[in-house]
Amino acid sequence: MKLILAIISNDDSTALIRGLNKESYQVTKLATTGGFLRAGNTTLLIGCEAEKVQRAIEIIEKYSSQREELVPNTAGYDMGAFSTYPVKVTVGGATVFVLDVEQFLKL
Ligand code: 2BA
């Protein structure tokens, strides 16, 4: 038995949990805070058999890999009026730990 800890963006958590549940992984979602940026993120606890770890990592990657998105930026001032123009930002990404579980009990 293994325990996967996956630290992901809050924005990716709903789709990722749905993707994991669809393939019968059980998940606990924790509201966490990054120590560096002090911003909210999500940590998932996923307990599963060792042979299911690789597939779980694939699902995590599918729903939370780093990508660039265009978001509106209102910082510009153009011809006397504010204009919005999109800027590229990096979003998503996952930090994953896989731990050995000594005992797994449901009491
Ligand atoms: P990432 O390395 O992608 O980390 C995203 C979040 O994952 C972290 O949020 C933290 O909550 C968790 N995490 C990452 N590595 C970890 C580890 N070894 N142990 C425990 N938790 C871990 P933040 O701490 O807010 O960091 C956000 C981003 O800021 C990081 O993205 C990294 O790009 C940067 N960063 C973090 N610490 C840094 C440092 N000391 N110097 C420079 N950049 C740093």
Short mmCIF file of C-alpha atoms and ligand atoms in Angstrom, two decimals:
data_model
loop_
_atom_site.label_atom_id
_atom_site.label_comp_id
_atom_site.label_asym_id
_atom_site.label_seq_id
_atom_site.Cartn_x
_atom_site.Cartn_y
_atom_site.Cartn_z
CA MET A 1 0.00 0.00 0.00
CA LYS A 2 1.18 3.51 -0.86
CA LEU A 3 0.10 7.01 0.08
CA ILE A 4 0.33 9.65 -2.61
CA LEU A 5 0.48 13.29 -1.47
CA ALA A 6 -0.22 15.61 -4.37
CA ILE A 7 0.02 19.38 -3.93
CA ILE A 8 -1.90 21.05 -6.73
CA SER A 9 -3.58 24.30 -7.67
CA ASN A 10 -7.03 24.93 -6.16
CA ASP A 11 -8.33 25.50 -9.70
CA ASP A 12 -7.45 21.95 -10.78
CA SER A 13 -8.78 20.13 -7.74
CA THR A 14 -12.41 19.53 -8.76
CA ALA A 15 -11.62 18.03 -12.17
CA LEU A 16 -8.71 16.02 -10.80
CA ILE A 17 -10.71 14.52 -7.93
CA ARG A 18 -13.49 13.63 -10.38
CA GLY A 19 -10.93 11.97 -12.68
CA LEU A 20 -9.46 9.98 -9.80
CA ASN A 21 -12.86 8.93 -8.42
CA LYS A 22 -13.95 7.80 -11.89
CA GLU A 23 -11.11 5.27 -11.81
CA SER A 24 -11.99 4.17 -8.25
CA TYR A 25 -9.25 6.02 -6.36
CA GLN A 26 -10.28 7.25 -2.94
CA VAL A 27 -9.21 10.80 -2.22
CA THR A 28 -9.06 13.17 0.75
CA LYS A 29 -8.80 16.84 -0.07
CA LEU A 30 -6.99 19.20 2.30
CA ALA A 31 -7.00 22.98 2.05
CA THR A 32 -3.33 23.92 2.38
CA THR A 33 -1.08 26.96 2.04
CA GLY A 34 2.24 27.16 0.23
CA GLY A 35 5.03 28.19 2.58
CA PHE A 36 6.74 30.40 0.02
CA LEU A 37 3.94 32.28 -1.71
CA ARG A 38 1.59 31.97 1.30
CA ALA A 39 -1.19 31.33 -1.20
CA GLY A 40 -3.84 28.66 -0.91
CA ASN A 41 -3.29 25.36 -2.66
CA THR A 42 -4.82 21.91 -2.39
CA THR A 43 -3.20 18.76 -1.07
CA LEU A 44 -4.74 15.42 -1.99
CA LEU A 45 -4.18 12.24 0.01
CA ILE A 46 -4.62 9.18 -2.17
CA GLY A 47 -4.18 5.74 -0.62
CA CYS A 48 -3.86 2.92 -3.14
CA GLU A 49 -2.15 -0.34 -3.97
CA ALA A 50 1.43 -0.04 -5.25
CA GLU A 51 0.47 -1.22 -8.74
CA LYS A 52 -2.05 1.62 -9.06
CA VAL A 53 0.42 4.43 -8.27
CA GLN A 54 1.63 4.94 -11.84
CA ARG A 55 -1.90 5.33 -13.20
CA ALA A 56 -2.73 7.82 -10.42
CA ILE A 57 0.33 9.88 -11.38
CA GLU A 58 -0.83 9.87 -15.01
CA ILE A 59 -4.25 11.16 -13.97
CA ILE A 60 -2.66 13.84 -11.76
CA GLU A 61 -0.48 14.90 -14.68
CA LYS A 62 -3.45 14.99 -17.06
CA TYR A 63 -5.50 17.32 -14.88
CA SER A 64 -2.80 19.48 -13.27
CA SER A 65 0.25 19.71 -15.50
CA GLN A 66 1.83 23.14 -15.87
CA ARG A 67 0.50 25.09 -18.81
CA GLU A 68 0.35 28.64 -20.03
CA GLU A 69 -2.96 30.49 -20.11
CA LEU A 70 -3.91 33.89 -21.44
CA VAL A 71 -5.57 36.08 -18.83
CA PRO A 72 -6.88 39.62 -19.20
CA ASN A 73 -4.53 42.34 -17.96
CA THR A 74 -5.85 45.80 -17.28
CA ALA A 75 -2.47 47.42 -16.66
CA GLY A 76 -2.30 49.26 -19.99
CA TYR A 77 -3.32 52.82 -20.70
CA ASP A 78 -3.96 53.46 -24.36
CA MET A 79 -5.12 56.68 -26.06
CA GLY A 80 -6.67 58.07 -22.90
CA ALA A 81 -8.64 54.94 -22.10
CA PHE A 82 -7.76 51.76 -20.25
CA SER A 83 -7.41 48.84 -22.59
CA THR A 84 -7.32 45.20 -21.64
CA TYR A 85 -4.84 42.92 -23.30
CA PRO A 86 -4.12 39.30 -22.53
CA VAL A 87 -0.90 38.21 -20.86
CA LYS A 88 0.53 34.70 -20.59
CA VAL A 89 0.76 33.23 -17.10
CA THR A 90 1.93 29.80 -15.99
CA VAL A 91 -0.74 27.93 -14.05
CA GLY A 92 -1.15 24.46 -12.63
CA GLY A 93 1.60 22.00 -11.84
CA ALA A 94 1.74 19.29 -9.22
CA THR A 95 4.24 18.35 -6.51
CA VAL A 96 3.86 14.66 -5.77
CA PHE A 97 5.26 12.50 -2.95
CA VAL A 98 4.77 8.72 -2.86
CA LEU A 99 5.16 7.17 0.61
CA ASP A 100 5.15 3.59 1.85
CA VAL A 101 2.26 2.87 4.19
CA GLU A 102 3.17 0.72 7.17
CA GLN A 103 -0.40 0.01 8.22
CA PHE A 104 -3.78 0.78 6.71
CA LEU A 105 -6.74 0.37 9.05
CA LYS A 106 -10.41 1.23 8.81
CA LEU A 107 -11.83 0.88 12.32
P1 2BA B 1 6.40 24.55 -6.80
O1 2BA B 1 7.80 24.03 -6.60
O2 2BA B 1 5.62 24.01 -7.96
O3 2BA B 1 5.61 24.23 -5.45
C1 2BA B 1 4.21 24.42 -5.34
C2 2BA B 1 3.77 24.17 -3.90
O4 2BA B 1 4.04 22.78 -3.60
C3 2BA B 1 4.55 24.94 -2.86
O5 2BA B 1 3.95 26.21 -2.67
C4 2BA B 1 4.41 24.06 -1.62
O6 2BA B 1 3.12 24.23 -1.05
C5 2BA B 1 4.47 22.67 -2.24
N1 2BA B 1 5.82 22.10 -2.24
C6 2BA B 1 6.71 22.13 -3.26
N2 2BA B 1 7.83 21.48 -2.93
C7 2BA B 1 7.66 21.02 -1.68
C8 2BA B 1 8.49 20.27 -0.78
N3 2BA B 1 9.72 19.85 -1.10
N4 2BA B 1 8.00 19.98 0.46
C9 2BA B 1 6.75 20.41 0.81
N5 2BA B 1 5.92 21.12 0.00
C10 2BA B 1 6.37 21.43 -1.23
P2 2BA B 1 4.90 27.44 -2.25
O7 2BA B 1 5.80 27.07 -1.13
O8 2BA B 1 4.02 28.62 -2.04
O9 2BA B 1 5.83 27.68 -3.54
C11 2BA B 1 5.30 28.18 -4.75
C12 2BA B 1 6.37 28.24 -5.82
O10 2BA B 1 7.37 29.18 -5.42
C13 2BA B 1 7.12 26.92 -6.03
O11 2BA B 1 6.41 26.13 -6.96
C14 2BA B 1 8.47 27.38 -6.52
O12 2BA B 1 8.41 27.64 -7.92
C15 2BA B 1 8.66 28.69 -5.79
N6 2BA B 1 9.46 28.53 -4.57
C16 2BA B 1 9.14 27.85 -3.46
N7 2BA B 1 10.09 27.94 -2.50
C17 2BA B 1 11.05 28.72 -3.04
C18 2BA B 1 12.31 29.21 -2.55
N8 2BA B 1 12.75 28.90 -1.30
N9 2BA B 1 13.04 29.98 -3.38
C19 2BA B 1 12.61 30.29 -4.62
N10 2BA B 1 11.42 29.87 -5.14
C20 2BA B 1 10.66 29.10 -4.36
#
